[in-house]
mmCIF file of C-alpha atoms and ligand atoms in Angstrom:
data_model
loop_
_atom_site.group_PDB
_atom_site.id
_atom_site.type_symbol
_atom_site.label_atom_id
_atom_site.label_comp_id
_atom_site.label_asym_id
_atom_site.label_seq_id
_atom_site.Cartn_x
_atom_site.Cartn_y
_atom_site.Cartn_z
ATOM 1 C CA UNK A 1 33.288 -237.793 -27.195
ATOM 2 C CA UNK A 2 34.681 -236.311 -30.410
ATOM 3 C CA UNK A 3 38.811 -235.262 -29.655
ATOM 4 C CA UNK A 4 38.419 -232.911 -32.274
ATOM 5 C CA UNK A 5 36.243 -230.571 -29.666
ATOM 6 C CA UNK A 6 39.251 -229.562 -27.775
ATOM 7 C CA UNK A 7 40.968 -227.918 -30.181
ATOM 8 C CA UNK A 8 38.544 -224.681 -30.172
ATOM 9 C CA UNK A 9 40.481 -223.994 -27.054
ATOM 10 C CA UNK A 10 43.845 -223.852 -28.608
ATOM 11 C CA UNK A 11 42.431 -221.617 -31.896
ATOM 12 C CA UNK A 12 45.221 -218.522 -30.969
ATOM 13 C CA UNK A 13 47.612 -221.155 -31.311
ATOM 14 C CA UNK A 14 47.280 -222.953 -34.558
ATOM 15 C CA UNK A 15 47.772 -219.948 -37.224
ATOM 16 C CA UNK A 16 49.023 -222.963 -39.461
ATOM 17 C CA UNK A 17 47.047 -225.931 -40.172
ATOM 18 C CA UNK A 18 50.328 -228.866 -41.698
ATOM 19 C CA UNK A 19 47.872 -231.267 -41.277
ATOM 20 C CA UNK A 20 44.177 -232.953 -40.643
ATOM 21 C CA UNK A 21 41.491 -235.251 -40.840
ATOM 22 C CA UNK A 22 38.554 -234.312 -43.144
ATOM 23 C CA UNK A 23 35.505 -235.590 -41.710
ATOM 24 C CA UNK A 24 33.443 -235.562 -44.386
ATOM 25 C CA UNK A 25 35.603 -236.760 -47.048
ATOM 26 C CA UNK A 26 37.334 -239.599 -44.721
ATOM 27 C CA UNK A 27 40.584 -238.476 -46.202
ATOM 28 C CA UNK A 28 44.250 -237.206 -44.662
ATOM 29 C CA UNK A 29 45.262 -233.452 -45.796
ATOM 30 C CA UNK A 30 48.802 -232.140 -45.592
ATOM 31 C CA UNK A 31 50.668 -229.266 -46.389
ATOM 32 C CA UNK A 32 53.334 -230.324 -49.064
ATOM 33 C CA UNK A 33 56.504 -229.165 -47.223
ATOM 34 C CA UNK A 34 58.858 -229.222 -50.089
ATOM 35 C CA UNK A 35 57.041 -226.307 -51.789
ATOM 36 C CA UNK A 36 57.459 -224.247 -48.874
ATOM 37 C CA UNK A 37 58.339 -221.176 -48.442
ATOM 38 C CA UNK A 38 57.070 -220.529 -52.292
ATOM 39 C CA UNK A 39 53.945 -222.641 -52.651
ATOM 40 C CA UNK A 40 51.367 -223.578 -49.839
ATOM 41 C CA UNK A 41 49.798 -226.828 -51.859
ATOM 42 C CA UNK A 42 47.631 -228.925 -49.568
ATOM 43 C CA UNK A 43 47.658 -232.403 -50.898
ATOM 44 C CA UNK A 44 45.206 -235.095 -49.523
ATOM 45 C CA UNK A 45 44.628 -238.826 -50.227
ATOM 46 C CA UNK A 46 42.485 -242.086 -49.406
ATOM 47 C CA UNK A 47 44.888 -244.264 -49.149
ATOM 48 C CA UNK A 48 47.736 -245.191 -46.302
ATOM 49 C CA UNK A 49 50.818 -246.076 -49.156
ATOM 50 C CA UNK A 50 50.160 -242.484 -50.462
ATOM 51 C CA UNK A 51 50.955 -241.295 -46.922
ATOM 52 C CA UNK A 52 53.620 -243.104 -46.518
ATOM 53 C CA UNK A 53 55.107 -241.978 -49.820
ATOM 54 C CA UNK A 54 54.479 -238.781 -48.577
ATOM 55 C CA UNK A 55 56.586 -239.394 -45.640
ATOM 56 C CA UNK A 56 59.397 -240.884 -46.928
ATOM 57 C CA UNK A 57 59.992 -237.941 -49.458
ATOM 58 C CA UNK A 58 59.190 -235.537 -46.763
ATOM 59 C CA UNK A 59 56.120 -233.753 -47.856
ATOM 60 C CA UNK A 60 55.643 -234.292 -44.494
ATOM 61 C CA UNK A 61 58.635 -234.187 -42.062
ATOM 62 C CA UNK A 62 59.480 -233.684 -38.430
ATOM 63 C CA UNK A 63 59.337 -236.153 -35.871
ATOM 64 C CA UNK A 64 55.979 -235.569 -34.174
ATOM 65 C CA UNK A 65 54.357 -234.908 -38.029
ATOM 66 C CA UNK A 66 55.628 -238.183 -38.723
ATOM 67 C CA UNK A 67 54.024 -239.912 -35.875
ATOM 68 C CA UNK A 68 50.338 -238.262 -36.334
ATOM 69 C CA UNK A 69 50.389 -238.868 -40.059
ATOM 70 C CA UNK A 70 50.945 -242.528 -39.748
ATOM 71 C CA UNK A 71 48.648 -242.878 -37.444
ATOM 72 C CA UNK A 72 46.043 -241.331 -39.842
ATOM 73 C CA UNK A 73 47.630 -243.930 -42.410
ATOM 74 C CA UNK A 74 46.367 -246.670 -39.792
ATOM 75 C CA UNK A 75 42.787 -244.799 -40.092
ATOM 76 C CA UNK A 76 42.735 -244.826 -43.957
ATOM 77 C CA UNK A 77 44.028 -248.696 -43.942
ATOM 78 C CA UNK A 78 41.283 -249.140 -41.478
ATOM 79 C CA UNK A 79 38.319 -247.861 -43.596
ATOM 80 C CA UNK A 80 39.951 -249.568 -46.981
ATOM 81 C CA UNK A 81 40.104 -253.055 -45.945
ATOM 82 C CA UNK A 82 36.908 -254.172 -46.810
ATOM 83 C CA UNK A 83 36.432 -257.634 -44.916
ATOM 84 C CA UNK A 84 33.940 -258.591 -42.056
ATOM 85 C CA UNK A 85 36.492 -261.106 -41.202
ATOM 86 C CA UNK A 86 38.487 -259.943 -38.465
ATOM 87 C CA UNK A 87 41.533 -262.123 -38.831
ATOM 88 C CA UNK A 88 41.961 -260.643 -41.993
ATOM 89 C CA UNK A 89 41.213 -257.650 -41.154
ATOM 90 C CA UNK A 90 43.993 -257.652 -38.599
ATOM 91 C CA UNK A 91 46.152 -259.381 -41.193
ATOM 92 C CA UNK A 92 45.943 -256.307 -43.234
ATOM 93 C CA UNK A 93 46.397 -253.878 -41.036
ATOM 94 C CA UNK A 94 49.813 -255.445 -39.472
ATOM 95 C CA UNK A 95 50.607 -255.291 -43.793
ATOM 96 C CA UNK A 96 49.643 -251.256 -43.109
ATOM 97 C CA UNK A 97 51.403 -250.786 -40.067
ATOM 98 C CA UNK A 98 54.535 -253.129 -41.262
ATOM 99 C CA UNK A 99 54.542 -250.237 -44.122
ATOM 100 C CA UNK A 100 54.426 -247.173 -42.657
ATOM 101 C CA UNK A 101 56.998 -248.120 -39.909
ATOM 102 C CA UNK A 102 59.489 -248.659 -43.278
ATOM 103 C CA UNK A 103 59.167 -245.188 -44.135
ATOM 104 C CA UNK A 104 61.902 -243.249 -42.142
ATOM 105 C CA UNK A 105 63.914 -244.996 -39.385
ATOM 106 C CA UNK A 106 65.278 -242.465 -36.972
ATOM 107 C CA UNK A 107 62.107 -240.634 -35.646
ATOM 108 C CA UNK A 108 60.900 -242.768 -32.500
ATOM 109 C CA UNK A 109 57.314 -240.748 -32.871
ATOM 110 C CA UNK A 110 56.099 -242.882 -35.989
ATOM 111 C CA UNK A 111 57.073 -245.984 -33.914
ATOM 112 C CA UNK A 112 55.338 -244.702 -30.921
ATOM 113 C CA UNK A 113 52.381 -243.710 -32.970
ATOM 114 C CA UNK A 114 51.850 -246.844 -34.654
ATOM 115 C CA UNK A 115 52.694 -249.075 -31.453
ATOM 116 C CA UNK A 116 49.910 -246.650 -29.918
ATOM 117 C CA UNK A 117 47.200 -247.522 -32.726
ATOM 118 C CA UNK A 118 47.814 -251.716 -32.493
ATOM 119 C CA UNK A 119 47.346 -251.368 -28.653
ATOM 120 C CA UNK A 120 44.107 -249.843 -30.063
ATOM 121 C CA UNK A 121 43.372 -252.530 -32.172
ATOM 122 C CA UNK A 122 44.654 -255.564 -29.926
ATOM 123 C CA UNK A 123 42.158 -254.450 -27.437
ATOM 124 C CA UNK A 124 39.160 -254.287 -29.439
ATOM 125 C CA UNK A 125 40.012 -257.531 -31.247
ATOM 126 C CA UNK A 126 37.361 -259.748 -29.807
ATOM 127 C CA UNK A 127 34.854 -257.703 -31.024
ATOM 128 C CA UNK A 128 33.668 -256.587 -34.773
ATOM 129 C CA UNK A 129 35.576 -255.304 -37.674
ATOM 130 C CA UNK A 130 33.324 -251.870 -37.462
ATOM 131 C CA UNK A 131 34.277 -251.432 -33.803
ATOM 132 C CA UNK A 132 38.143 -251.870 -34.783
ATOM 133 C CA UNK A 133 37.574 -249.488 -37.094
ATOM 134 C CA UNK A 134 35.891 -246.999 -34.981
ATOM 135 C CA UNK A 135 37.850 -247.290 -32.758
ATOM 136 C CA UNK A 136 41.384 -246.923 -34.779
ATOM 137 C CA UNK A 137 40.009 -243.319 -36.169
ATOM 138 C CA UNK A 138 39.432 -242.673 -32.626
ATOM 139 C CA UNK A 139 42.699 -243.353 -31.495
ATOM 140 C CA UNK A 140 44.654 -241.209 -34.752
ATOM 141 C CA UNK A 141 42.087 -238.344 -33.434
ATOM 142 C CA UNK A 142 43.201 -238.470 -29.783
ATOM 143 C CA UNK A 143 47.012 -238.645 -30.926
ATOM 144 C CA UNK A 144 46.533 -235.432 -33.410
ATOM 145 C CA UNK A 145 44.879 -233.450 -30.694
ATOM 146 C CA UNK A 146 47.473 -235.024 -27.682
ATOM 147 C CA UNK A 147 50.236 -233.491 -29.768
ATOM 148 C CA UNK A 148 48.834 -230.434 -30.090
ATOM 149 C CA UNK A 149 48.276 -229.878 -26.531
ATOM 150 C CA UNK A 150 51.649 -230.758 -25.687
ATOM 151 C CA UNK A 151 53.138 -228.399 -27.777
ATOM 152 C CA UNK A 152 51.042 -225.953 -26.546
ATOM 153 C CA UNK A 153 52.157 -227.066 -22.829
ATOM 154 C CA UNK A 154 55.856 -227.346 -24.026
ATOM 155 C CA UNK A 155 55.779 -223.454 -25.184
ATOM 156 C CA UNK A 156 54.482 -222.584 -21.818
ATOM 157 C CA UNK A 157 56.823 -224.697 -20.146
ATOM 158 C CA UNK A 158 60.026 -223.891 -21.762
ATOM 159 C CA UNK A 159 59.241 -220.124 -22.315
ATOM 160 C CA UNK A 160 59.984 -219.715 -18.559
ATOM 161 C CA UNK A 161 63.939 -220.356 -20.096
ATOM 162 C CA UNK A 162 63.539 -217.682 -22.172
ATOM 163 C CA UNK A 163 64.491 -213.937 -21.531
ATOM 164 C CA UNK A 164 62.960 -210.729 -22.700
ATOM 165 C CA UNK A 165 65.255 -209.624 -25.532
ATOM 166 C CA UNK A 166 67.249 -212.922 -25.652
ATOM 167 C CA UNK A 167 68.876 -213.579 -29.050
ATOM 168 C CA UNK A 168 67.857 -218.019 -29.952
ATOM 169 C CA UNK A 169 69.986 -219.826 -31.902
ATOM 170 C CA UNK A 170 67.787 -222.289 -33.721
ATOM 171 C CA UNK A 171 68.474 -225.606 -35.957
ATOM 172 C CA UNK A 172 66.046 -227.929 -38.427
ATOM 173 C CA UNK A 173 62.363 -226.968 -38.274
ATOM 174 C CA UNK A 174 61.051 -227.821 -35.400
ATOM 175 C CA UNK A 175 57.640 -225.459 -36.060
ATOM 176 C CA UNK A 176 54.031 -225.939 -36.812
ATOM 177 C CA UNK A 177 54.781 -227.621 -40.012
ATOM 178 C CA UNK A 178 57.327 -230.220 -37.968
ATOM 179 C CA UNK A 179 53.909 -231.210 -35.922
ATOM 180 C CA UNK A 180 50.341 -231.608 -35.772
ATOM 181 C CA UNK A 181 50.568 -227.740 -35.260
ATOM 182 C CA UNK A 182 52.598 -224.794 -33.140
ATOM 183 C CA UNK A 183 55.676 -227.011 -32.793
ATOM 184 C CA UNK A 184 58.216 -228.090 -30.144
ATOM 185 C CA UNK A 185 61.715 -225.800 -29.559
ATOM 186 C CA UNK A 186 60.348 -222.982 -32.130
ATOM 187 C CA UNK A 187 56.622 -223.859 -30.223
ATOM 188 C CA UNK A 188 58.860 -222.490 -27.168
ATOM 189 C CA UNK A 189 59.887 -219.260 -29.055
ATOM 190 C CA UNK A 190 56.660 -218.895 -30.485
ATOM 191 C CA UNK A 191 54.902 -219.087 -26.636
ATOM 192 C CA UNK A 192 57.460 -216.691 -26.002
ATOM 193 C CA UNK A 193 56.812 -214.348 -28.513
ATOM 194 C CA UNK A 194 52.975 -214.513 -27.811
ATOM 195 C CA UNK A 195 53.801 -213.600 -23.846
ATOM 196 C CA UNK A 196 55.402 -210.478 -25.030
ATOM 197 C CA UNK A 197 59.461 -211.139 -25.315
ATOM 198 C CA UNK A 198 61.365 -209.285 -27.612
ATOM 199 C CA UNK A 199 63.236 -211.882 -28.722
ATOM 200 C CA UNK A 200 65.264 -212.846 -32.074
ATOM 201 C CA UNK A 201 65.835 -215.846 -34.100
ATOM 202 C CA UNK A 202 68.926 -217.335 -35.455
ATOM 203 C CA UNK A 203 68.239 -220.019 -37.925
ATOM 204 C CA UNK A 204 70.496 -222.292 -39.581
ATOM 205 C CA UNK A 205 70.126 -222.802 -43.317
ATOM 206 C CA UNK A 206 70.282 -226.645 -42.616
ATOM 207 C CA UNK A 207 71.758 -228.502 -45.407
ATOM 208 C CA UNK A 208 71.204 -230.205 -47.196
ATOM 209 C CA UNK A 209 67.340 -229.976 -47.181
ATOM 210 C CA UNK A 210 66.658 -226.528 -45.803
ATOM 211 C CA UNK A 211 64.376 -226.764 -43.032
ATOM 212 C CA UNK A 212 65.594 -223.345 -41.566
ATOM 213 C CA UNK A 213 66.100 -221.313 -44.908
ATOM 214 C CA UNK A 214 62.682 -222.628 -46.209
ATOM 215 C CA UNK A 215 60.786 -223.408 -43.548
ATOM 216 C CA UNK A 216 62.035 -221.569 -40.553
ATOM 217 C CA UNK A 217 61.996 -218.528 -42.684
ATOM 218 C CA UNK A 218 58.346 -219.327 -43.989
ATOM 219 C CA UNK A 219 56.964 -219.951 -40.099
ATOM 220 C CA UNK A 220 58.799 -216.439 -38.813
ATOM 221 C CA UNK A 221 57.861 -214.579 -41.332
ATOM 222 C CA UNK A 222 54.312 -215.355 -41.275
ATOM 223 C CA UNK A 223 54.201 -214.899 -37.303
ATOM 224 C CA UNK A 224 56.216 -211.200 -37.693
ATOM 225 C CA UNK A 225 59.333 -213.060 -34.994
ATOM 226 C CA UNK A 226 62.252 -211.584 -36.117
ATOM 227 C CA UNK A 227 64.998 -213.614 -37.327
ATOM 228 C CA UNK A 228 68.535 -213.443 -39.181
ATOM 229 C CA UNK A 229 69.429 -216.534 -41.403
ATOM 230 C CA UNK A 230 72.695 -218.132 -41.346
ATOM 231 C CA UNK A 231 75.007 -221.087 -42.906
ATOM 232 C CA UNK A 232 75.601 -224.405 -40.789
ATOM 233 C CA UNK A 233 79.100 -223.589 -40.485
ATOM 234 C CA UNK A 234 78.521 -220.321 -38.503
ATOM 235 C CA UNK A 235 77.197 -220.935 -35.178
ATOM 236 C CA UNK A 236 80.553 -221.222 -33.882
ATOM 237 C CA UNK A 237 81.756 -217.694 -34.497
ATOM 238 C CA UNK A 238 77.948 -216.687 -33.595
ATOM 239 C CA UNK A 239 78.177 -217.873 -30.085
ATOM 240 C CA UNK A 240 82.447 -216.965 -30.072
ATOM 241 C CA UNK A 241 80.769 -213.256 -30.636
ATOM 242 C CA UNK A 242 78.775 -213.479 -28.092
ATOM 243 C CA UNK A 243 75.652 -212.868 -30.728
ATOM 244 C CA UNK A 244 73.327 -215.635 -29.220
ATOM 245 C CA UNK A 245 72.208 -216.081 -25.808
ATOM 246 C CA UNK A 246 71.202 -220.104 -25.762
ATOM 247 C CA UNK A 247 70.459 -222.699 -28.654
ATOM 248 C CA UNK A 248 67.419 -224.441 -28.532
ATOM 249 C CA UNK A 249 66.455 -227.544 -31.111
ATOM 250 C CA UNK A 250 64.078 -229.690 -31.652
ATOM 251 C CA UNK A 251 64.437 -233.861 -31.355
ATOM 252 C CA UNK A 252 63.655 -236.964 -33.388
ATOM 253 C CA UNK A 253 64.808 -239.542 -30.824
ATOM 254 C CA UNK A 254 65.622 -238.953 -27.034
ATOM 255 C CA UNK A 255 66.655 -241.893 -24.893
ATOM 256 C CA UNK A 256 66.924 -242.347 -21.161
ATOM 257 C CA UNK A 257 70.645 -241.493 -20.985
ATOM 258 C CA UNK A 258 69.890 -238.414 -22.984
ATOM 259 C CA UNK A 259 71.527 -238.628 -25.946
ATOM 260 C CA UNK A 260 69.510 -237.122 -28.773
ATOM 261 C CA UNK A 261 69.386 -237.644 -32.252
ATOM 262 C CA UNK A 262 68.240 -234.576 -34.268
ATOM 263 C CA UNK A 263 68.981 -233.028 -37.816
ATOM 264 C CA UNK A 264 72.371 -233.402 -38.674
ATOM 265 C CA UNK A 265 74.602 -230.753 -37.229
ATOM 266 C CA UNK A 266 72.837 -230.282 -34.245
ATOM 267 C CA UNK A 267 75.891 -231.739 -32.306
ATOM 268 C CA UNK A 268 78.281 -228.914 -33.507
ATOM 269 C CA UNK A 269 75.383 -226.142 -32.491
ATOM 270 C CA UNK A 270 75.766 -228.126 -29.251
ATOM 271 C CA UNK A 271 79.469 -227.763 -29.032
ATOM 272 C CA UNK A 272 79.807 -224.305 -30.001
ATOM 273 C CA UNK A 273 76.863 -222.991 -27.252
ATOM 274 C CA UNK A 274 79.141 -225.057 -24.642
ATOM 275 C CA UNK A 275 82.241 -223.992 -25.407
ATOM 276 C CA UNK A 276 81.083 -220.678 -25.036
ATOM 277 C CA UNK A 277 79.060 -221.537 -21.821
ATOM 278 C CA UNK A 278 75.962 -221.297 -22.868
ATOM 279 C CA UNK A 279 72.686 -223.113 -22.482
ATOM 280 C CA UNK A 280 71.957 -225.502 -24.765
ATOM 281 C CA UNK A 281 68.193 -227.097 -24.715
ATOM 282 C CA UNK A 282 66.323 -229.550 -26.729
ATOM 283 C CA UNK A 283 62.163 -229.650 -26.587
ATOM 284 C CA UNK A 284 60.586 -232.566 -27.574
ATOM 285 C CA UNK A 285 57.155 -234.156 -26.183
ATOM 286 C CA UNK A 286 57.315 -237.518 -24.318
ATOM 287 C CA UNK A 287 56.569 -239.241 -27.486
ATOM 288 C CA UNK A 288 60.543 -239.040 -28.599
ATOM 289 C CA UNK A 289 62.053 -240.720 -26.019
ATOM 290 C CA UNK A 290 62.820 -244.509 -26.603
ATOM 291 C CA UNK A 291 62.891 -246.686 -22.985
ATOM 292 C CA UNK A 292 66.251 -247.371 -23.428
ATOM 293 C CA UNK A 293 69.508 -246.257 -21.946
ATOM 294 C CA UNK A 294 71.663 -248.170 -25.129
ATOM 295 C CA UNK A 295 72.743 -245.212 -27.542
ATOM 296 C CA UNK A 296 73.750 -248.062 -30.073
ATOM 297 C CA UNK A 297 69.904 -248.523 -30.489
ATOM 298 C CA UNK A 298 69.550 -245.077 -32.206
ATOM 299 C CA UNK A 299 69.205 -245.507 -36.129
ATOM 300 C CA UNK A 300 70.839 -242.763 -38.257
ATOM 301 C CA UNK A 301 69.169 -242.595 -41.619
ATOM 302 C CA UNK A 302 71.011 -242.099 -44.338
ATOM 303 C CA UNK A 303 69.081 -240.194 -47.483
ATOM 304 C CA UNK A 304 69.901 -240.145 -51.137
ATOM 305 C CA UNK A 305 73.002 -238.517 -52.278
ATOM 306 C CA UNK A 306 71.255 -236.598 -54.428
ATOM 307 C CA UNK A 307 70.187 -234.333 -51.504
ATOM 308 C CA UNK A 308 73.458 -232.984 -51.155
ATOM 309 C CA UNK A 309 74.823 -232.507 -54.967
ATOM 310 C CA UNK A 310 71.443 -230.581 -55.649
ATOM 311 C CA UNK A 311 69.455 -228.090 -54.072
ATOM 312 C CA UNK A 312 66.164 -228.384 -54.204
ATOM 313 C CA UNK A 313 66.091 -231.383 -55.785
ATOM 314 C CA UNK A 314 67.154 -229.697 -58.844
ATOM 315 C CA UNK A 315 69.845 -227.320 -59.509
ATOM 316 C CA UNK A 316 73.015 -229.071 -59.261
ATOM 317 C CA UNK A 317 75.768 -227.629 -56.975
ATOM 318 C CA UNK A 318 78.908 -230.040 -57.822
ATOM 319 C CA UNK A 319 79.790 -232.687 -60.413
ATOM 320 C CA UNK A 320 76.658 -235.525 -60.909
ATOM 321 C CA UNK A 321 78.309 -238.158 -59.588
ATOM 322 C CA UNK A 322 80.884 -236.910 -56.938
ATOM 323 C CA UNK A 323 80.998 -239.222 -53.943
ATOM 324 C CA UNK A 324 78.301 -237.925 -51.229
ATOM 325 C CA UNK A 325 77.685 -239.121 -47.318
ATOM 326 C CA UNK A 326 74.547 -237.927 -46.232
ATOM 327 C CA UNK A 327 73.391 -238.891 -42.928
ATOM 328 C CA UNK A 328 70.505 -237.147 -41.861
ATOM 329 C CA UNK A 329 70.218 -236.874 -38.091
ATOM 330 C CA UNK A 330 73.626 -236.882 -35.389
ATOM 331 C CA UNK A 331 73.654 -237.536 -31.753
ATOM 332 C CA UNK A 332 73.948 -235.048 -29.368
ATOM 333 C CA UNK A 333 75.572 -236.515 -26.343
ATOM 334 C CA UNK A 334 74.160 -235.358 -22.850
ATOM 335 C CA UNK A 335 77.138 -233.709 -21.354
ATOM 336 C CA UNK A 336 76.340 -231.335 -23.492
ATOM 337 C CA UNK A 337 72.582 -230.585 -23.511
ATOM 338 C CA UNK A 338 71.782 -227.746 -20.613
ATOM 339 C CA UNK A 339 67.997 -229.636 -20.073
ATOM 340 C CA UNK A 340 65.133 -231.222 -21.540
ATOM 341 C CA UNK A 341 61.665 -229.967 -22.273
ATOM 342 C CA UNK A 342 58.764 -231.644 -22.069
ATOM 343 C CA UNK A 343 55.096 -231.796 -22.337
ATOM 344 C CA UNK A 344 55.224 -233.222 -18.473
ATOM 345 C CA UNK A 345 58.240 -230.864 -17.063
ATOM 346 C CA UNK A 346 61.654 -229.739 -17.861
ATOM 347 C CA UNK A 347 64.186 -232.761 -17.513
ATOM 348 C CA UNK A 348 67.690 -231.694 -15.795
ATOM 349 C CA UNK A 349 71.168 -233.915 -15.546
ATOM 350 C CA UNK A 350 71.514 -236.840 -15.080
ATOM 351 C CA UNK A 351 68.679 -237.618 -17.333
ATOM 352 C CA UNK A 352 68.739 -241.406 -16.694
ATOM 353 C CA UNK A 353 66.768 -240.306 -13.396
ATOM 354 C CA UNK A 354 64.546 -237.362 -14.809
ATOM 355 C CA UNK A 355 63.603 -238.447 -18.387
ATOM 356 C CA UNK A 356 62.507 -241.919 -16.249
ATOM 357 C CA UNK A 357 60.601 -239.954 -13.605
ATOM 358 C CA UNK A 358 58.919 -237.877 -16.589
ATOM 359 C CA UNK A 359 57.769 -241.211 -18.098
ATOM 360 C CA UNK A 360 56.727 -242.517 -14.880
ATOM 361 C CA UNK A 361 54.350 -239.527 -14.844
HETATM 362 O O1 LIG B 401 64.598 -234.873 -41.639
HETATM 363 P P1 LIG B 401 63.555 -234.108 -40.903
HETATM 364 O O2 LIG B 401 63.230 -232.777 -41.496
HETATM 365 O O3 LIG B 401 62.316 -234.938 -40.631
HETATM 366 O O4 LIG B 401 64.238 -233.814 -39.495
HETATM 367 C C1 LIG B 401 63.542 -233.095 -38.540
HETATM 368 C C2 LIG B 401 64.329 -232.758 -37.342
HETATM 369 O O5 LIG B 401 65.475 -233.095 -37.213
HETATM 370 C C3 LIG B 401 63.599 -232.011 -36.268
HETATM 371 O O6 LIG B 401 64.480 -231.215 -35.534
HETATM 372 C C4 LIG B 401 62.920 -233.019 -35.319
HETATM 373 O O7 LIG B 401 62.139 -233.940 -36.011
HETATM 374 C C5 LIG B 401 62.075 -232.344 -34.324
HETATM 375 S S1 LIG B 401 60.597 -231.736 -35.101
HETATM 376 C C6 LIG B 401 59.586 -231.027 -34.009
#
């Protein structure tokens, strides 16, 4: 059965294509994200390192984009290696998959992804390098399309939280381009937008790389939802004014205690909705949360300095060589988060008990 069948059913949703297989050409194709919103350049390649490049300077970003993508870096390893002998074979794929787990450390999806592809190829190892192959492809297929249906099923899901004419504070891009397509917490605005809501969008800028300004802005625009665009520093007096109704964000690691890392500054968005009482929700599919109940386990990447004395990767904004921190993802503690959405159901406090009974499922 081809995976790729099911997604005719889910055509209203995906008005943007960030990324896919081409058939014909046995290559990956993504949507450069750093060009966005002033470019749309599709780039596409043969070869798994390319991907990963592409990864680790975030042509391709967001936790679930991050997953999928490796996993089509598995499929391109897969049809390079050109061996009959399967030991080797599997020798260079663990080289592949050794790789691609290097390229960004916080996001449990590309660990998921890639754990998901060697189950994949431990099973099939007793027979022949073609069926490996096959069957890897296969696998990358079935994980592009899964994510896309749980999006889909997230939106409907967490859209029940949202209210005609309710005013979303939003941080990072969590959108089409942040997934195999529709998204996660904007998915949820999007599904509610699509059932009729007259809602609007606050977006964070998000420093230093601009997820909101570029991409949020690029993704709104393009589906009419409208939207006002602020600085990181404002949510506070945003919720103190009583102009947003609820924050909702996106995730690139949940664990069982619920503690989520996302883009940094998502834990101040958190504070400010709760010191103002109100809800505060994070949607991410059952691929971001991490079987473990240890927050110390969460990695925080920390990015080139560079990001934050230029925008843009170009136009300099302070003196070249003024001292920089620049970790890219906090931790939201989960005193703080109102509830969890998911593919499988919404998860409510304590989450050691419903994220485990949502895995269970
Ligand atoms: O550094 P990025 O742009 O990859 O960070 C992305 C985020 O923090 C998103 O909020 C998260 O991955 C969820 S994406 C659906």
């Amino acid at each position: 059965m081809d995976p790729l069948k099911e997604l005719e059913k889910y055509e209203e949703f995906l008005k943007i294509k960030p990324l896919y297989w081409d058939d014909e050409a046995n290559e990956f194709v993504w949507l450069d994200t750093r060009l966005l919103p002033f470019k749309e350049v599709y780039r596409r390649t043969k070869d798994y390192r390319r991907v990963g490049v592409a990864i680790k300077d975030m042509e391709i970003r967001g936790a679930p984009a991050i997953g999928v993508s490796a996993a089509f870096g598995m499929a391109l390893a897969a049809l390079e290696v050109n061996t009959k002998d399967v030991a080797e074979y599997l020798d260079k794929l663990k080289e592949a998959k050794d790789y691609l787990a290097s390229t960004r450390p916080t996001a449990f999806n590309l660990f998921w992804a890639l754990d998901r592809v060697w189950n994949v190829i431990e099973s099939n190892k007793d027979k022949g390098v073609e069926e490996i192959r096959e069957a890897i492809l296969r696998e990358a297929l079935t994980i592009y399309v899964e994510d896309i249906r749980n999006n889909i099923e997230m939106g409907r899901i967490g859209s029940k939280l949202i209210d005609d004419g309710d005013r979303i504070l939003t941080h990072c891009n969590t959108g089409a381009v942040a997934t195999a397509g529709f998204g996660t917490a904007l998915g949820v605005i999007r599904y509610a937008w699509y059932e009729g809501k007259k809602i609007h969008v606050i977006t964070t800028e998000t420093r230093p790389v601009l997820q909101g300004a570029r991409l949020n802005v690029w993704e709104l625009t393009k589906e009419g939802i409208p939207f006002t665009l602020i600085t990181d520093g404002m949510p506070g007096l945003v919720f103190k004014r009583g102009l947003a109704d609820l924050a909702i964000v996106g995730a690139d690691r949940i664990i069982l205690t619920g503690h989520t890392a996302n883009k940094i500054g998502t834990y101040m968005v958190a504070l400010a909705a709760w010191d103002n009482e109100k809800p505060f929700y994070v949607a991410a599919p059952t691929s971001t949360i991490q079987a473990t109940a240890d927050p110390s386990s969460i990695v925080i990447e920390e990015r080139n300095p560079d990001e934050v004395r230029k925008v843009m990767g170009q136009y300099p904004i302070t003196l070249p060589d003024v001292n920089v921190y620049n970790p890219s993802f906090d931790v939201t503690p989960p005193k703080l988060i109102t509830a969890i959405i998911t593919e499988k159901g919404i998860a409510h406090p304590p989450y050691l008990k419903s994220l485990k009974r949502l895995l269970q499922q």
